[in-house]
């Protein structure tokens, strides 16, 4: 029995051929990475940028990993850790720069496959959720998004955030309590 016999298909593919394996990694995890990025940033275009940057950094990191490290990788938790680090870095950079003139910003274009009513509901719900999540501290926001939007188990969230499971539960509980209070105040 070899090392690759007990691995999931993505890690096996990464070990066999990094480029083809990375395409498989991307296909399997792009949805969860984008959804997390969208809920953390609140803007479709920012989520696209964050997702692209996270996968770019993941690929660069994989080129330096040996077979044992790739075999031990937990792809979803690893990618979400990278994404949250990219998001924190972007947030830190934005806080140091003045906001751009919004008149120069392109307007988000709607998905042509989506109906007008569905787009309006999604936009309204997304904007409301983003506004509420924006009131949470970063740690609580990340924990709530990973648990209730992405539906990760607490153990995996602890791995992503690099904190104990009890801390994750605390962040989720406090975040939800604050969201309920904020939602009731509207």
mmCIF file of C-alpha atoms in Angstrom:
data_model
loop_
_atom_site.group_PDB
_atom_site.id
_atom_site.type_symbol
_atom_site.label_atom_id
_atom_site.label_comp_id
_atom_site.label_asym_id
_atom_site.label_seq_id
_atom_site.Cartn_x
_atom_site.Cartn_y
_atom_site.Cartn_z
ATOM 1 C CA UNK A 1 0.000 0.000 0.000
ATOM 2 C CA UNK A 2 1.536 3.297 -1.090
ATOM 3 C CA UNK A 3 1.163 6.790 0.352
ATOM 4 C CA UNK A 4 -1.301 7.823 -2.359
ATOM 5 C CA UNK A 5 -3.660 4.859 -1.931
ATOM 6 C CA UNK A 6 -5.433 6.354 1.102
ATOM 7 C CA UNK A 7 -5.638 9.946 -0.167
ATOM 8 C CA UNK A 8 -8.676 11.756 -1.505
ATOM 9 C CA UNK A 9 -8.687 12.347 -5.286
ATOM 10 C CA UNK A 10 -7.561 15.990 -5.036
ATOM 11 C CA UNK A 11 -4.441 15.315 -2.994
ATOM 12 C CA UNK A 12 -3.680 12.276 -5.142
ATOM 13 C CA UNK A 13 -3.972 14.420 -8.275
ATOM 14 C CA UNK A 14 -1.737 17.106 -6.753
ATOM 15 C CA UNK A 15 0.933 14.492 -6.072
ATOM 16 C CA UNK A 16 0.654 12.976 -9.568
ATOM 17 C CA UNK A 17 0.691 16.262 -11.524
ATOM 18 C CA UNK A 18 0.653 19.625 -9.779
ATOM 19 C CA UNK A 19 -1.000 21.565 -12.623
ATOM 20 C CA UNK A 20 -3.770 19.035 -13.303
ATOM 21 C CA UNK A 21 -4.202 18.471 -9.582
ATOM 22 C CA UNK A 22 -4.496 22.191 -8.969
ATOM 23 C CA UNK A 23 -7.242 22.426 -11.594
ATOM 24 C CA UNK A 24 -9.084 19.696 -9.682
ATOM 25 C CA UNK A 25 -8.460 21.498 -6.364
ATOM 26 C CA UNK A 26 -9.839 24.696 -7.874
ATOM 27 C CA UNK A 27 -12.921 22.969 -9.297
ATOM 28 C CA UNK A 28 -13.750 21.292 -6.006
ATOM 29 C CA UNK A 29 -13.211 24.265 -3.686
ATOM 30 C CA UNK A 30 -13.855 27.435 -5.704
ATOM 31 C CA UNK A 31 -17.472 27.653 -4.540
ATOM 32 C CA UNK A 32 -16.730 27.554 -0.829
ATOM 33 C CA UNK A 33 -13.791 29.952 -1.223
ATOM 34 C CA UNK A 34 -15.851 32.437 -3.260
ATOM 35 C CA UNK A 35 -18.857 32.234 -0.920
ATOM 36 C CA UNK A 36 -16.632 32.916 2.073
ATOM 37 C CA UNK A 37 -14.922 35.789 0.262
ATOM 38 C CA UNK A 38 -18.285 37.291 -0.707
ATOM 39 C CA UNK A 39 -19.624 37.182 2.844
ATOM 40 C CA UNK A 40 -16.397 38.541 4.299
ATOM 41 C CA UNK A 41 -16.027 41.393 1.791
ATOM 42 C CA UNK A 42 -19.663 42.082 0.931
ATOM 43 C CA UNK A 43 -18.953 42.938 -2.714
ATOM 44 C CA UNK A 44 -18.995 40.600 -5.684
ATOM 45 C CA UNK A 45 -15.972 42.185 -7.378
ATOM 46 C CA UNK A 46 -13.952 42.134 -4.149
ATOM 47 C CA UNK A 47 -14.880 38.484 -3.625
ATOM 48 C CA UNK A 48 -13.664 37.651 -7.126
ATOM 49 C CA UNK A 49 -10.358 39.414 -6.436
ATOM 50 C CA UNK A 50 -9.940 37.741 -3.043
ATOM 51 C CA UNK A 51 -10.708 34.319 -4.511
ATOM 52 C CA UNK A 52 -8.253 34.772 -7.361
ATOM 53 C CA UNK A 53 -5.519 35.978 -5.011
ATOM 54 C CA UNK A 54 -6.128 33.102 -2.585
ATOM 55 C CA UNK A 55 -5.828 30.494 -5.341
ATOM 56 C CA UNK A 56 -2.759 32.212 -6.774
ATOM 57 C CA UNK A 57 -1.059 32.117 -3.372
ATOM 58 C CA UNK A 58 -2.130 28.502 -2.907
ATOM 59 C CA UNK A 59 -0.559 27.496 -6.218
ATOM 60 C CA UNK A 60 2.667 29.317 -5.423
ATOM 61 C CA UNK A 61 2.808 27.600 -2.032
ATOM 62 C CA UNK A 62 2.177 24.163 -3.535
ATOM 63 C CA UNK A 63 5.142 24.521 -5.884
ATOM 64 C CA UNK A 64 7.414 24.535 -2.825
ATOM 65 C CA UNK A 65 5.719 21.691 -0.920
ATOM 66 C CA UNK A 66 7.182 18.192 -0.820
ATOM 67 C CA UNK A 67 5.032 15.075 -1.282
ATOM 68 C CA UNK A 68 4.601 14.455 2.448
ATOM 69 C CA UNK A 69 3.302 17.968 3.048
ATOM 70 C CA UNK A 70 0.832 17.724 0.154
ATOM 71 C CA UNK A 71 -0.336 14.326 1.417
ATOM 72 C CA UNK A 72 -0.984 15.782 4.895
ATOM 73 C CA UNK A 73 -2.835 18.828 3.525
ATOM 74 C CA UNK A 74 -6.463 19.518 4.449
ATOM 75 C CA UNK A 75 -7.340 21.386 1.232
ATOM 76 C CA UNK A 76 -10.539 23.188 2.269
ATOM 77 C CA UNK A 77 -9.208 24.402 5.620
ATOM 78 C CA UNK A 78 -5.876 25.341 4.023
ATOM 79 C CA UNK A 79 -7.537 27.353 1.225
ATOM 80 C CA UNK A 80 -9.875 29.152 3.635
ATOM 81 C CA UNK A 81 -6.915 30.026 5.870
ATOM 82 C CA UNK A 82 -5.173 31.559 2.871
ATOM 83 C CA UNK A 83 -8.359 33.406 1.889
ATOM 84 C CA UNK A 84 -8.861 34.879 5.365
ATOM 85 C CA UNK A 85 -5.224 36.012 5.461
ATOM 86 C CA UNK A 86 -5.662 37.714 2.067
ATOM 87 C CA UNK A 87 -8.896 39.348 3.289
ATOM 88 C CA UNK A 88 -7.214 40.618 6.479
ATOM 89 C CA UNK A 89 -4.298 42.014 4.469
ATOM 90 C CA UNK A 90 -6.671 43.792 2.091
ATOM 91 C CA UNK A 91 -8.697 45.197 4.987
ATOM 92 C CA UNK A 92 -5.509 46.409 6.656
ATOM 93 C CA UNK A 93 -4.315 48.053 3.429
ATOM 94 C CA UNK A 94 -7.692 49.727 2.850
ATOM 95 C CA UNK A 95 -7.718 51.135 6.367
ATOM 96 C CA UNK A 96 -4.432 52.908 5.632
ATOM 97 C CA UNK A 97 -5.581 54.445 2.351
ATOM 98 C CA UNK A 98 -8.364 56.975 1.844
ATOM 99 C CA UNK A 99 -11.484 55.545 0.224
ATOM 100 C CA UNK A 100 -11.602 55.872 -3.578
ATOM 101 C CA UNK A 101 -13.928 58.240 -5.339
ATOM 102 C CA UNK A 102 -16.961 56.019 -5.950
ATOM 103 C CA UNK A 103 -17.862 57.855 -9.129
ATOM 104 C CA UNK A 104 -14.924 56.074 -10.782
ATOM 105 C CA UNK A 105 -16.048 52.626 -9.623
ATOM 106 C CA UNK A 106 -17.689 50.381 -12.238
ATOM 107 C CA UNK A 107 -21.180 49.212 -11.391
ATOM 108 C CA UNK A 108 -21.503 45.482 -10.648
ATOM 109 C CA UNK A 109 -23.158 43.880 -13.640
ATOM 110 C CA UNK A 110 -25.957 41.386 -12.965
ATOM 111 C CA UNK A 111 -25.714 37.730 -13.904
ATOM 112 C CA UNK A 112 -27.549 37.413 -17.256
ATOM 113 C CA UNK A 113 -28.866 33.933 -16.302
ATOM 114 C CA UNK A 114 -30.634 35.319 -13.240
ATOM 115 C CA UNK A 115 -34.125 36.805 -13.388
ATOM 116 C CA UNK A 116 -34.714 40.406 -12.354
ATOM 117 C CA UNK A 117 -36.798 39.484 -9.300
ATOM 118 C CA UNK A 118 -34.272 36.886 -8.129
ATOM 119 C CA UNK A 119 -31.425 39.359 -8.604
ATOM 120 C CA UNK A 120 -33.266 42.022 -6.602
ATOM 121 C CA UNK A 121 -34.008 39.630 -3.735
ATOM 122 C CA UNK A 122 -30.445 38.284 -3.721
ATOM 123 C CA UNK A 123 -29.009 41.794 -3.804
ATOM 124 C CA UNK A 124 -31.284 43.056 -1.021
ATOM 125 C CA UNK A 125 -30.617 40.025 1.187
ATOM 126 C CA UNK A 126 -26.885 40.135 0.459
ATOM 127 C CA UNK A 127 -26.675 43.847 1.230
ATOM 128 C CA UNK A 128 -28.604 43.386 4.466
ATOM 129 C CA UNK A 129 -26.430 40.452 5.520
ATOM 130 C CA UNK A 130 -23.261 42.356 4.659
ATOM 131 C CA UNK A 131 -24.424 45.382 6.637
ATOM 132 C CA UNK A 132 -25.117 43.229 9.691
ATOM 133 C CA UNK A 133 -21.872 41.241 9.365
ATOM 134 C CA UNK A 134 -19.959 44.497 8.992
ATOM 135 C CA UNK A 135 -20.835 45.363 12.596
ATOM 136 C CA UNK A 136 -19.087 42.271 13.937
ATOM 137 C CA UNK A 137 -15.435 42.156 14.958
ATOM 138 C CA UNK A 138 -13.317 40.311 12.364
ATOM 139 C CA UNK A 139 -12.938 37.149 14.469
ATOM 140 C CA UNK A 140 -16.681 36.826 15.101
ATOM 141 C CA UNK A 141 -17.493 37.655 11.483
ATOM 142 C CA UNK A 142 -15.129 34.962 10.180
ATOM 143 C CA UNK A 143 -16.437 32.351 12.624
ATOM 144 C CA UNK A 144 -20.104 33.087 11.838
ATOM 145 C CA UNK A 145 -19.529 33.076 8.076
ATOM 146 C CA UNK A 146 -17.535 29.842 8.161
ATOM 147 C CA UNK A 147 -20.110 28.104 10.365
ATOM 148 C CA UNK A 148 -23.439 29.398 9.087
ATOM 149 C CA UNK A 149 -22.739 30.425 5.497
ATOM 150 C CA UNK A 150 -20.074 27.913 4.471
ATOM 151 C CA UNK A 151 -21.334 25.250 6.941
ATOM 152 C CA UNK A 152 -17.917 24.127 8.197
ATOM 153 C CA UNK A 153 -17.710 22.048 11.369
ATOM 154 C CA UNK A 154 -16.292 23.764 14.448
ATOM 155 C CA UNK A 155 -13.120 21.647 14.342
ATOM 156 C CA UNK A 156 -12.327 22.788 10.804
ATOM 157 C CA UNK A 157 -13.073 26.428 11.659
ATOM 158 C CA UNK A 158 -10.613 26.109 14.556
ATOM 159 C CA UNK A 159 -8.002 24.889 12.071
ATOM 160 C CA UNK A 160 -8.711 27.750 9.660
ATOM 161 C CA UNK A 161 -8.669 30.458 12.332
ATOM 162 C CA UNK A 162 -5.837 28.816 14.297
ATOM 163 C CA UNK A 163 -7.704 29.057 17.604
ATOM 164 C CA UNK A 164 -9.090 26.425 20.012
ATOM 165 C CA UNK A 165 -12.554 24.989 19.338
ATOM 166 C CA UNK A 166 -13.918 26.634 22.484
ATOM 167 C CA UNK A 167 -12.839 30.030 21.154
ATOM 168 C CA UNK A 168 -14.568 29.303 17.845
ATOM 169 C CA UNK A 169 -17.791 28.422 19.680
ATOM 170 C CA UNK A 170 -17.499 31.612 21.694
ATOM 171 C CA UNK A 171 -16.958 33.739 18.568
ATOM 172 C CA UNK A 172 -19.955 32.126 16.870
ATOM 173 C CA UNK A 173 -22.199 32.511 19.917
ATOM 174 C CA UNK A 174 -21.262 36.135 20.529
ATOM 175 C CA UNK A 175 -21.472 36.962 16.834
ATOM 176 C CA UNK A 176 -24.949 35.469 16.509
ATOM 177 C CA UNK A 177 -26.114 37.219 19.660
ATOM 178 C CA UNK A 178 -24.899 40.531 18.278
ATOM 179 C CA UNK A 179 -26.483 39.855 14.872
ATOM 180 C CA UNK A 180 -29.818 39.112 16.545
ATOM 181 C CA UNK A 181 -29.609 42.356 18.489
ATOM 182 C CA UNK A 182 -28.689 44.305 15.384
ATOM 183 C CA UNK A 183 -31.403 42.611 13.317
ATOM 184 C CA UNK A 184 -34.030 43.410 15.924
ATOM 185 C CA UNK A 185 -32.969 47.056 16.009
ATOM 186 C CA UNK A 186 -33.773 47.478 12.310
#
